[in-house]
Coordinates of C-alpha atoms and ligand atoms in Angstrom, one line a residue:
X104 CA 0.0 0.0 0.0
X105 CA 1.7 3.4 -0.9
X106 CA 0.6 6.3 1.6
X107 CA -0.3 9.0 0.4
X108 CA -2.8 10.8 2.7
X109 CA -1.6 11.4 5.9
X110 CA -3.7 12.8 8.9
X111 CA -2.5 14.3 12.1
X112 CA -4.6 14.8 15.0
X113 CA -3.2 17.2 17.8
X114 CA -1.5 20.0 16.0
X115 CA 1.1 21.1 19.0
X116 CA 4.1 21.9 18.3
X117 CA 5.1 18.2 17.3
X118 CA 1.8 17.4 15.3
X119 CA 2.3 21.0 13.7
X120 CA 5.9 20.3 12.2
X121 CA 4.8 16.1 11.2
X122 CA 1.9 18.1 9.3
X123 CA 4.3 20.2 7.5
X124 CA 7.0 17.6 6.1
X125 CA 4.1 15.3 5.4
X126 CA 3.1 18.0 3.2
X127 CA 6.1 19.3 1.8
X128 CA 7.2 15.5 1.0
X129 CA 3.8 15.9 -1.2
X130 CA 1.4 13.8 0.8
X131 CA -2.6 14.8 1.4
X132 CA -2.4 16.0 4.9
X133 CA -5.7 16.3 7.2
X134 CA -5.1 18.2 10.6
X135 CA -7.6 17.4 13.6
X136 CA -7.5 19.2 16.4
X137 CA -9.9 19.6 19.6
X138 CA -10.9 23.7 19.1
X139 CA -11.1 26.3 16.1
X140 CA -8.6 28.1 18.5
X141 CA -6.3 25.4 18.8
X142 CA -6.3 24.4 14.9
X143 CA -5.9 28.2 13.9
X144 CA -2.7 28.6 16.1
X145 CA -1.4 25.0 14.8
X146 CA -2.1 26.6 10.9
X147 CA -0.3 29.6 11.8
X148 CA 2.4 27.8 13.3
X149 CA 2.9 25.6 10.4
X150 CA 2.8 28.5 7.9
X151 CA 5.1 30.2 9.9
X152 CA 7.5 27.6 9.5
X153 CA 7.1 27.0 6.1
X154 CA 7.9 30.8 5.2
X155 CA 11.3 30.3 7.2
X156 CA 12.3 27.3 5.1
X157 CA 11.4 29.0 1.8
X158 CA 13.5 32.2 3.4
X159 CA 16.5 29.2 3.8
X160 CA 15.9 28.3 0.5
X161 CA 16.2 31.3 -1.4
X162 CA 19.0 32.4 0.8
X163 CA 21.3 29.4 1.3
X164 CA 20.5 27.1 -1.2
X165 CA 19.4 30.0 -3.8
X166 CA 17.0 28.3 -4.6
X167 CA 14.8 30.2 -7.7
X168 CA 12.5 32.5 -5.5
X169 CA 9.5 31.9 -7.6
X170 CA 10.2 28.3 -7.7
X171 CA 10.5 28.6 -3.8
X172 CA 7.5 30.8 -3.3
X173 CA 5.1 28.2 -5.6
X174 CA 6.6 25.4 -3.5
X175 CA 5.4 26.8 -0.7
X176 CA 1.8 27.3 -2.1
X177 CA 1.6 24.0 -3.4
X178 CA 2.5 22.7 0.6
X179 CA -0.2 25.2 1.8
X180 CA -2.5 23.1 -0.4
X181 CA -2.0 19.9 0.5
X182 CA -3.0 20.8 4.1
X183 CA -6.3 21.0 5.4
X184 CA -8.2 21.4 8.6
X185 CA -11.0 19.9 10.9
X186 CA -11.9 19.5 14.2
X187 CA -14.4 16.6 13.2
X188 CA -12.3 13.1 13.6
X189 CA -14.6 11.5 11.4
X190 CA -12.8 13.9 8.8
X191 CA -9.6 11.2 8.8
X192 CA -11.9 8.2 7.9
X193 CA -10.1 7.7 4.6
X194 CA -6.5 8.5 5.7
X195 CA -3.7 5.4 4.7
X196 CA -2.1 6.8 8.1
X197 CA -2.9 8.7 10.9
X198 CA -0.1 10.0 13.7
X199 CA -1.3 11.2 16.8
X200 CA 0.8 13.8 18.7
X201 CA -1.8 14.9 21.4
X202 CA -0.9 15.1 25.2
X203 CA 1.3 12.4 26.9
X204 CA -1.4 10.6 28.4
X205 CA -2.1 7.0 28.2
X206 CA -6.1 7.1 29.0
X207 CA -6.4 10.0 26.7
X208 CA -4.6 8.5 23.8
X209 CA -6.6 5.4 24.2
X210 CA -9.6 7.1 23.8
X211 CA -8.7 8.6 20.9
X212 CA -7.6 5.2 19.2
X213 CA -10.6 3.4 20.2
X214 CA -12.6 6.5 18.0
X215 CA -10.4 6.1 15.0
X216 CA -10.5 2.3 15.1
X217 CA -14.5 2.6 14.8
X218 CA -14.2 5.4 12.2
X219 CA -11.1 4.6 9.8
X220 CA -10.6 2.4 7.1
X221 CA -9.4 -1.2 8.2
X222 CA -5.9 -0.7 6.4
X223 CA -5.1 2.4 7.7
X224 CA -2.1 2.7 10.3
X225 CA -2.2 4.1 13.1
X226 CA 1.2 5.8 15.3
X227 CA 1.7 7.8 18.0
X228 CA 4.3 9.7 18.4
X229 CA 5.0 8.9 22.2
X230 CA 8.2 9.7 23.6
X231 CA 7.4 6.8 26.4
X232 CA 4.0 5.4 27.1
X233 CA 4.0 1.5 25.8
X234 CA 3.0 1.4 21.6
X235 CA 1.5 -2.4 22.9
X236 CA -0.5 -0.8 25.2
X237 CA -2.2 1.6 22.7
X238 CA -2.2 -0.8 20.5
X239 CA -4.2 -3.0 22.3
X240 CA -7.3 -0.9 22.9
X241 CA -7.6 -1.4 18.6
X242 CA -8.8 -4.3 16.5
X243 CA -5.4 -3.9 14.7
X244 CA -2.5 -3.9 17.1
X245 CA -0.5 -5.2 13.7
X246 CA -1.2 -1.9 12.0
X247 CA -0.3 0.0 15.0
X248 CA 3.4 1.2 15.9
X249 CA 5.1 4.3 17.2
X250 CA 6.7 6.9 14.9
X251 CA 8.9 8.8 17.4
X252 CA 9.8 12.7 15.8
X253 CA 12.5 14.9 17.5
X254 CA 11.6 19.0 17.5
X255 CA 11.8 21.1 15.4
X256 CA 10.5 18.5 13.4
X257 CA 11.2 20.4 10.0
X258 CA 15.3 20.7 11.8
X259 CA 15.7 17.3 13.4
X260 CA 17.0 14.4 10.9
X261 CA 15.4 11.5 13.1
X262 CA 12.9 9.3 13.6
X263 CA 12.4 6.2 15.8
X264 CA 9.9 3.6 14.4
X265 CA 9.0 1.8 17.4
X266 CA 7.8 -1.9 17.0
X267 CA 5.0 -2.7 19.8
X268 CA 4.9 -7.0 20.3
X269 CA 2.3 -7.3 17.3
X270 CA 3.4 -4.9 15.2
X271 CA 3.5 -6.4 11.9
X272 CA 7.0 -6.5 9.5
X273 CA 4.7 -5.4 6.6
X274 CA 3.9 -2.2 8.9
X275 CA 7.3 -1.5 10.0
X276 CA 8.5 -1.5 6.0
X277 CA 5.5 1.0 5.2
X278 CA 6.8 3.2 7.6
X279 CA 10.1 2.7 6.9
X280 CA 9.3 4.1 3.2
X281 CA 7.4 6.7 4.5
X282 CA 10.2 7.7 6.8
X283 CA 12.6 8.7 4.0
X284 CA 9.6 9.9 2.1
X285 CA 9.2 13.2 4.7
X286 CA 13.2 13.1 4.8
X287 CA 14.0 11.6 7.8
X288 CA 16.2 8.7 8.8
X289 CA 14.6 5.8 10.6
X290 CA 15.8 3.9 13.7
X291 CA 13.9 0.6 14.7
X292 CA 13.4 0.0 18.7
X293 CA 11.6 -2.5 20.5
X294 CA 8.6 -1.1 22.8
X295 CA 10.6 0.0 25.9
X296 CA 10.3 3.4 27.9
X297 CA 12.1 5.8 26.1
X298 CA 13.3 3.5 23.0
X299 CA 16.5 4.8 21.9
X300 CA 17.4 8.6 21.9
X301 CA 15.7 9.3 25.2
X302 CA 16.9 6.0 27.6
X303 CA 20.7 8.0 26.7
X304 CA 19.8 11.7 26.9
X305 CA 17.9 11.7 30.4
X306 CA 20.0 11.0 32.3
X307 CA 22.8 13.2 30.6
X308 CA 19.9 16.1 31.2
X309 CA 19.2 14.7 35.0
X310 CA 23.3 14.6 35.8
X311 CA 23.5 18.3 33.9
X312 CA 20.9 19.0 37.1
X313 CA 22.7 17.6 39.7
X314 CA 25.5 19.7 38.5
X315 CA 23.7 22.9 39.5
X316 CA 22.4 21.2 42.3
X317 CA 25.8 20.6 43.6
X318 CA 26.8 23.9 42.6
X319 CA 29.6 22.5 40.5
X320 CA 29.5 25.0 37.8
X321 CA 27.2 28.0 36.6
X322 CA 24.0 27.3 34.1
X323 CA 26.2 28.8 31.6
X324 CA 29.1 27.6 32.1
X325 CA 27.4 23.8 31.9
X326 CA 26.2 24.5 28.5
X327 CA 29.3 26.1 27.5
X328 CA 31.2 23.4 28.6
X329 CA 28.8 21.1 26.6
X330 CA 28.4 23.2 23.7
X331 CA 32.0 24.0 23.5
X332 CA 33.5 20.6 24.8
X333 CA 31.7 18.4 22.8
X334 CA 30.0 20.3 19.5
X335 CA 26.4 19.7 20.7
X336 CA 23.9 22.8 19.4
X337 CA 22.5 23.2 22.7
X338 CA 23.6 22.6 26.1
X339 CA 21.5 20.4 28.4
X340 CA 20.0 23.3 30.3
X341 CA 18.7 25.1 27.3
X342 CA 17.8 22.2 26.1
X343 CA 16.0 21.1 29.2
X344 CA 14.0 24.3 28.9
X345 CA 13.7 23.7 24.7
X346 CA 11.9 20.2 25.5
X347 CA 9.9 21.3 28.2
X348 CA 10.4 21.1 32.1
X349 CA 7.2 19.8 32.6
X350 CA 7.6 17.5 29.8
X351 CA 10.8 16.0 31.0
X352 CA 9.2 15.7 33.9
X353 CA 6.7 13.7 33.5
X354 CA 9.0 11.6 30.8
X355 CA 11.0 10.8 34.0
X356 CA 8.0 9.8 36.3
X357 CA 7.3 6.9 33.4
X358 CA 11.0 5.9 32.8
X359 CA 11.3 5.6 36.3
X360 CA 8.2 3.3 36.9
X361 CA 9.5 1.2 34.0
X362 CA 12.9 0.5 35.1
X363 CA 13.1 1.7 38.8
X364 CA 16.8 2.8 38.2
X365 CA 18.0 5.7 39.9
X366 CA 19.0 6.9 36.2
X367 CA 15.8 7.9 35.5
X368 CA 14.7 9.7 38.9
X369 CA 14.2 13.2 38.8
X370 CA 16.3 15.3 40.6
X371 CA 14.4 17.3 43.1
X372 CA 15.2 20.3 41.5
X373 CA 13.2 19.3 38.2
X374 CA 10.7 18.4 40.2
X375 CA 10.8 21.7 42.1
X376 CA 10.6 23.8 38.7
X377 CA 7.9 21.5 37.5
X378 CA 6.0 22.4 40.0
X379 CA 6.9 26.1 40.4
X380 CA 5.9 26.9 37.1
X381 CA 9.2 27.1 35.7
X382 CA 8.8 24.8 32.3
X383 CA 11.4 26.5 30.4
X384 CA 11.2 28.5 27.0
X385 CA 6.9 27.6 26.9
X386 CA 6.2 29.7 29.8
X387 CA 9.4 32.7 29.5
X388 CA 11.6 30.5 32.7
X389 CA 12.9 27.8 33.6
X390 CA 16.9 27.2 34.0
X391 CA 16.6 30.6 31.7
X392 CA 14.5 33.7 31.6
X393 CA 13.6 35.0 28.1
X394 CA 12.2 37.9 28.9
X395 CA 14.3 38.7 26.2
X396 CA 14.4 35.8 23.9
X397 CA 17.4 37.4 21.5
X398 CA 19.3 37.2 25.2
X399 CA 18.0 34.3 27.8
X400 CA 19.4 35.2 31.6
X401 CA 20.2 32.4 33.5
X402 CA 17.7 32.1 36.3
X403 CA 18.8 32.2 40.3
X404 CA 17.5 28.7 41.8
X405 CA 17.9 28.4 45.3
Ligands
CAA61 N1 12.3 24.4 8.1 C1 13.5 24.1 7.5 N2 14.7 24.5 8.1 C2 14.6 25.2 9.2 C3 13.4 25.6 9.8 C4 12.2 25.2 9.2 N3 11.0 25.4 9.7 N4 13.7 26.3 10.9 C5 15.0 26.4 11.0 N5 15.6 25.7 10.0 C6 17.0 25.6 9.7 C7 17.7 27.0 9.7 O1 17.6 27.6 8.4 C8 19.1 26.6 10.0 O2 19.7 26.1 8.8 P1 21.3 26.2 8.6 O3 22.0 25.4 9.7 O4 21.5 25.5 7.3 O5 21.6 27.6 8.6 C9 18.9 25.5 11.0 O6 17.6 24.9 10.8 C10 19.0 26.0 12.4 O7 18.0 26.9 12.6 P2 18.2 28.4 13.3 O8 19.4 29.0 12.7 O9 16.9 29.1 13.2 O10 18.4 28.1 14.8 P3 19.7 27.6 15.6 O11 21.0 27.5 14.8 O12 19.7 28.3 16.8 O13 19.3 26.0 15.9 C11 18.1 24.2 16.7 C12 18.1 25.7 16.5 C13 17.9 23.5 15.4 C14 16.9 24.0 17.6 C15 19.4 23.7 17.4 O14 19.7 24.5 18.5 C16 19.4 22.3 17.8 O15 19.6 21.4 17.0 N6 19.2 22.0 19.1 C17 19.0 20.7 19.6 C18 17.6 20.3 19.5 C19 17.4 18.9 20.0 O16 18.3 18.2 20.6 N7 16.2 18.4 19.8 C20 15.8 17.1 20.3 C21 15.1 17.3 21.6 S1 14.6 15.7 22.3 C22 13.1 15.4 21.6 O17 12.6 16.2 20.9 C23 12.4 14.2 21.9 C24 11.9 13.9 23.3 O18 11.2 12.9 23.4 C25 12.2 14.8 24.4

């Protein structure tokens, strides 16, 4: 079966960047969210996104502006809009990117199972919760399988293709086509908390903590050291505040469940800032302020 119409229900910002390469790889593309509100700020964020790539495109890759410009139309097209689920009945694949949590998500797959097509595919894009699990509120746990992007989606070259325990081969290939279809290299991992990418990067993040905990070293000079030490874009506080302190959060609380290994406990400051309000670039502080965004201040954390 070739895909070729995608939809996306929960247009945050990781079901607002799947929408846009789906589109821009040339595939049908049906958005679902809950609210008019919600999908108009999801359409504005993708739009907004696509005008930066074009921007990249003329500028760095001089790339035809016309040619860039008509592009861009022509991925405007391919989108559309709904808040009526039943709207994704003939979709070859939906991917759901709505909140992290398990009752919620089954919900939503016990809807589409009723409403879609009996061939369409169904992922979630789960950084943790159990693909098997999901999968087994459905009448087709074979057609079911997490598809794991990394944000920005447009940026990020990744994807994890996560196989639950009756995930079928036939599946995994589809998705591995579609994969390099919306340009992104696939990993395959077995259903496990975190799969690949985030079992090694937590507890990198979580010993980045402890460092400020300990009062080893300032914020910055941790993501110096990082940035500068080792060539990685970000350092672990800003991007502990790019992903989310609530977010990481709450990835922790599951990892932890799952393998009851200190490596995944969250240090008590996380959970301090989770609950202080302090979720990082989302809400203007966390281990930064961006009051001014062009400048981010590193916050005082007693
Ligand atoms: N479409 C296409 N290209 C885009 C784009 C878009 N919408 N937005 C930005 N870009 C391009 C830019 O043009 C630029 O390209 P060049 O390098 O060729 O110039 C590049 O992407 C970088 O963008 P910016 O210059 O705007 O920003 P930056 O240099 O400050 O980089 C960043 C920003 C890409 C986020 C970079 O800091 C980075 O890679 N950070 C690490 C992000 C990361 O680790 N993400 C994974 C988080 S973990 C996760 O998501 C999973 C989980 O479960 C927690």
């Amino acid at each position: 079966m070739a895909i070729a119409k995608v939809g996306v229900v929960g247009c945050g910002l990781m079901g607002s960047g799947i929408a846009e390469i789906c589109a821009k790889a040339g595939l049908s593309t049906i958005v679902r969210e809950v609210s008019d509100e919600f999908l108009k700020k999801g359409q504005e964020r993708i739009n907004g996104s696509l005008a930066k790539a074009m921007k990249r495109a003329i500028e760095k890759e001089k790339k035809d502006p016309t040619m860039a410009q008509m592009e861009m139309a022509q991925s405007i097209g391919r989108l559309s809009y709904t808040t009526r689920l039943e709207d994704l009945k003939d979709c070859d694949l939906v991917v759901e990117a709505i909140i992290e949590d398990k009752g919620q998500k089954q919900d939503l797959y016990k809807q589409l199972d009723a409403l879609c097509k009996p061939s369409t595919i169904f992922c979630s894009n789960t950084s943790n919760i159990s693909i098997t699990e999901l999968g087994a509120v459905t009448r087709r746990a074979d057609k079911f399988a997490g598809l794991h992007f990394f944000n920005p989606v447009p940026v990020m070259k990744l994807v994890e293709v996560i196989k639950g325990v009756l995930t079928s081969d036939a599946t995994l290939g589809e998705l591995k086509g579609f994969s390099e279809k919306v340009g992104k290299t696939a990993i395959v991992a077995k259903d496990t908390c975190g799969f690949v990418v985030n079992v090694l990067l937590v507890p990198y993040l979580f010993d980045a903590i402890r460092l400020v905990e300990n009062g080893v070293a300032s914020i910055r000079d941790i993501d110096t050291g990082m940035k500068l030490g080792c060539g990685y874009p970000m350092g672990p506080l800003e991007l502990l505040d790019f992903v989310g302190i609530d977010t990481t959060y709450h990835i922790s609380v599951n990892m932890f469940e799952e393998f009851k290994s200190d490596r995944y406990a969250a240090p008590p400051l996380l959970k301090k800032m989770h609950l202080a309000g302090l979720h990082g670039r989302k809400t203007g502080k966390g281990f930064y302020d961006y009051t001014d965004p062009a400048n981010p201040v590193p916050m005082k954390l007693a």
